Amino acid sequence: MSEPIIGYKCPDGRLIDTQSAEEIPEGCEPIVLDNSPETLEILRHSAAHLMAQAIKELYPDAKFFVGPVVDEGFYYDFRTSRKIGEEDLKTIEKKMKELAKKKLPIERYEIPKAEAVEKFRDDDLKQAVLRNIPSETVSIYRQGEFEDLCRGPHVPHTGLLHNVKLTRVAGAYLGGDENAEMLTRIYGTAFADKDSLKAWQKMMEEAKKRDHRKLGTELELFMFDEEAGAGLPFWLPKGARLRGKLEQILWRSHRRRGYEPVRGPEILKAEMWRISGHYACYGENMYLTEIDGQEYGLKPMNCIGHILMFKHSTKSYRDLPLKFFEYGVVHRHEKSGVLHGLLRVREFTQDDAHIFCTPEQIKPVVLEVVEFIDAVMRKFGFEYSMEISTKPEKAIGDDAVWEIATRALKEALDENGLEYGIDEGGGAFYGPKIDVKITDAIGRKWQCGTIQVDFNLPERFDVEYVAEDNTRKRPVMIHRAILGSFERFIAILTEHYAGEFPFFIAPTQVIFVPIADEHAPYARELAAQLAEREIDCEIFDRNESLNKRIRTAEKQKVPYVVIVGNEEVANRTVAVRDRRKREQYNLPADQFMLQLAQQLEEGTI
């Protein structure tokens, strides 16, 4: 039996449902009930309405704000006099299944906006939605007795919405305004078939075990202190060791590729941010203060410092491309509701670089950065995809300049056979970009590295170099990050490896467990030799049973737990428990040392 058609995808990217009154434009392709991105968007949008209908039947006083599709699912914001908790999700899901079985037709109709204002005159949340609709005609979708303002598209009937799962309850400020009313938000997801839903649930169970916040606490990597401030991570000794190793690997990789290290201040006069455009386009995310009657801003990005250092002395075409890199600490005012472990914080460190080059050098520079990204991602076992993001609505610079920059990115990837997607309107406010999205061990996608071509900031700061014909010309500025930020990348690494980091970045690489007190000196001797090789180790010689010490050591997920007793001391050997290979074996101590030294070299990128 063929899958039902639930809508159409047009050449311009628009999705149209089967209920649409408009004639299907030429070239539109049918969308069937599968798990394609287009299908899931329509399916999840409809599932949000099904959830709202179920909530309305269970809690008749409920009023609804918005219910969009988001990454991995959907949500709906609403208000009801009853407090909704996680325990209520099963009841709502049960009601949704009942409504799905009824195969209620989902109908669309349009009315003048003024008529909609009158129709929903007693619903303040609908009035808030209507105020944000610019057109004079609005569309409404109806299923059974439930209807809501919506632009669609939706599936033809509720009978296609059986594979839905509600995931969590949260609070959400009306319209994202922290000074507004707090509404209830329920998140969920939907798939076209039962097997896909089951696979997703299995992945979520695995993700819960791998949650970097849980592992970060268990492995003593980092902490947060709400009294000190939300979204501000503290790196504990083990976490700082992990981060330091990652920084050192990247540092050496940058230097081998011709990057020059620089370091800029974390605070600059607000006038600098006005010139750059950050103040106008990003000001609400900045921390501003006043010093000696002048306004200053903590940097949310490192660009300006690198521009000022480029301008510090006259540069020639012979100096280009010039590559500055910095582990730059930046601060961004993230709303409390979006903070999430190390993935979303208010202070973080970017592995940032800015490359100043001529227009003719854009392609080779971009491809060199892509090679760098490829080497890093392969080292950590990530598959990745690339996406070119084009000019957003809120942007600086002429359209012609944007077109040149965007074309340069596309040509660089096209000429080398590299596949990529297009994110229309997803660029930075100062230029188009390539975003790198990695896929972790359990199939989740994460945004990490980025390459951004910028003609605008060199113009705004009057940046020049002396060309071969002795005239002064503007360089192109390429912003690039490989990891994105150390905080976010370490969170992703922790979940990717489930806390079992590769030897070359593991915070503790070896734990020695002496069987008795008389074996401790030998363990300390070996530990000292490893320390000279910059290998981090610990000795578990506390006053506890041997089995307990071994269990405690293995819970730390270290690559090697080494047991030493009479035989090992006498023969200068080690009894190794290799966590990565899931093996146990004995080796001469010097051979073990050589093996670890070789594994350190595996961290070279």
mmCIF file of N, CA, C and O in Angstrom, residues 44 56 106 147 159 247 282 286 360 405 410 414 474 517 548 552 582:
data_model
loop_
_atom_site.group_PDB
_atom_site.id
_atom_site.type_symbol
_atom_site.label_atom_id
_atom_site.label_comp_id
_atom_site.label_asym_id
_atom_site.label_seq_id
_atom_site.Cartn_x
_atom_site.Cartn_y
_atom_site.Cartn_z
ATOM 1 N N ARG A 44 4.986 16.874 13.081
ATOM 2 C CA ARG A 44 5.180 17.404 14.431
ATOM 3 C C ARG A 44 4.353 18.657 14.674
ATOM 4 O O ARG A 44 3.900 18.905 15.796
ATOM 5 N N LYS A 56 -6.989 20.776 26.033
ATOM 6 C CA LYS A 56 -8.244 21.536 26.114
ATOM 7 C C LYS A 56 -9.392 20.660 26.614
ATOM 8 O O LYS A 56 -10.235 21.118 27.399
ATOM 9 N N ILE A 106 -8.636 17.443 9.649
ATOM 10 C CA ILE A 106 -8.005 18.723 10.012
ATOM 11 C C ILE A 106 -8.289 19.696 8.877
ATOM 12 O O ILE A 106 -7.813 19.506 7.755
ATOM 13 N N GLU A 147 -9.823 24.496 17.609
ATOM 14 C CA GLU A 147 -9.273 25.252 16.492
ATOM 15 C C GLU A 147 -8.276 26.277 17.025
ATOM 16 O O GLU A 147 -8.359 26.703 18.175
ATOM 17 N N GLY A 159 -5.696 10.722 12.354
ATOM 18 C CA GLY A 159 -5.351 9.305 12.313
ATOM 19 C C GLY A 159 -3.920 9.020 11.908
ATOM 20 O O GLY A 159 -3.463 7.882 12.022
ATOM 21 N N GLU A 247 43.437 21.827 24.863
ATOM 22 C CA GLU A 247 43.997 23.114 24.455
ATOM 23 C C GLU A 247 45.403 22.944 23.882
ATOM 24 O O GLU A 247 45.756 23.556 22.874
ATOM 25 N N TYR A 282 23.748 43.073 18.430
ATOM 26 C CA TYR A 282 23.971 42.037 19.435
ATOM 27 C C TYR A 282 23.964 42.613 20.849
ATOM 28 O O TYR A 282 24.258 41.926 21.814
ATOM 29 N N MET A 286 24.987 41.528 25.347
ATOM 30 C CA MET A 286 26.263 41.974 25.895
ATOM 31 C C MET A 286 26.123 42.451 27.330
ATOM 32 O O MET A 286 25.052 42.892 27.751
ATOM 33 N N GLU A 360 41.436 36.788 -3.647
ATOM 34 C CA GLU A 360 41.895 35.636 -4.421
ATOM 35 C C GLU A 360 42.293 34.465 -3.528
ATOM 36 O O GLU A 360 42.360 33.316 -3.986
ATOM 37 N N ALA A 405 30.750 37.183 -1.163
ATOM 38 C CA ALA A 405 31.234 36.319 -0.082
ATOM 39 C C ALA A 405 30.570 34.953 -0.121
ATOM 40 O O ALA A 405 31.223 33.915 0.026
ATOM 41 N N LYS A 410 30.631 28.893 -1.675
ATOM 42 C CA LYS A 410 30.052 27.814 -2.487
ATOM 43 C C LYS A 410 31.070 27.278 -3.478
ATOM 44 O O LYS A 410 31.219 26.058 -3.659
ATOM 45 N N ASP A 414 32.337 23.574 -3.908
ATOM 46 C CA ASP A 414 31.947 22.932 -5.175
ATOM 47 C C ASP A 414 33.150 22.399 -5.933
ATOM 48 O O ASP A 414 33.140 21.275 -6.441
ATOM 49 N N ARG A 474 41.721 46.708 0.802
ATOM 50 C CA ARG A 474 41.058 46.086 1.944
ATOM 51 C C ARG A 474 41.309 44.573 1.937
ATOM 52 O O ARG A 474 41.111 43.921 0.909
ATOM 53 N N ASP A 517 50.287 -2.134 51.796
ATOM 54 C CA ASP A 517 51.106 -0.942 52.042
ATOM 55 C C ASP A 517 52.526 -1.106 51.498
ATOM 56 O O ASP A 517 53.120 -0.139 50.996
ATOM 57 N N LYS A 548 37.243 -2.877 46.968
ATOM 58 C CA LYS A 548 36.565 -1.585 46.945
ATOM 59 C C LYS A 548 37.393 -0.551 46.190
ATOM 60 O O LYS A 548 36.866 0.252 45.414
ATOM 61 N N THR A 552 36.207 1.407 42.862
ATOM 62 C CA THR A 552 36.203 2.868 42.826
ATOM 63 C C THR A 552 37.033 3.382 41.655
ATOM 64 O O THR A 552 36.636 4.317 40.954
ATOM 65 N N ARG A 582 38.868 -3.796 27.167
ATOM 66 C CA ARG A 582 38.157 -4.735 28.042
ATOM 67 C C ARG A 582 38.988 -6.012 28.230
ATOM 68 O O ARG A 582 38.485 -7.132 28.141
#
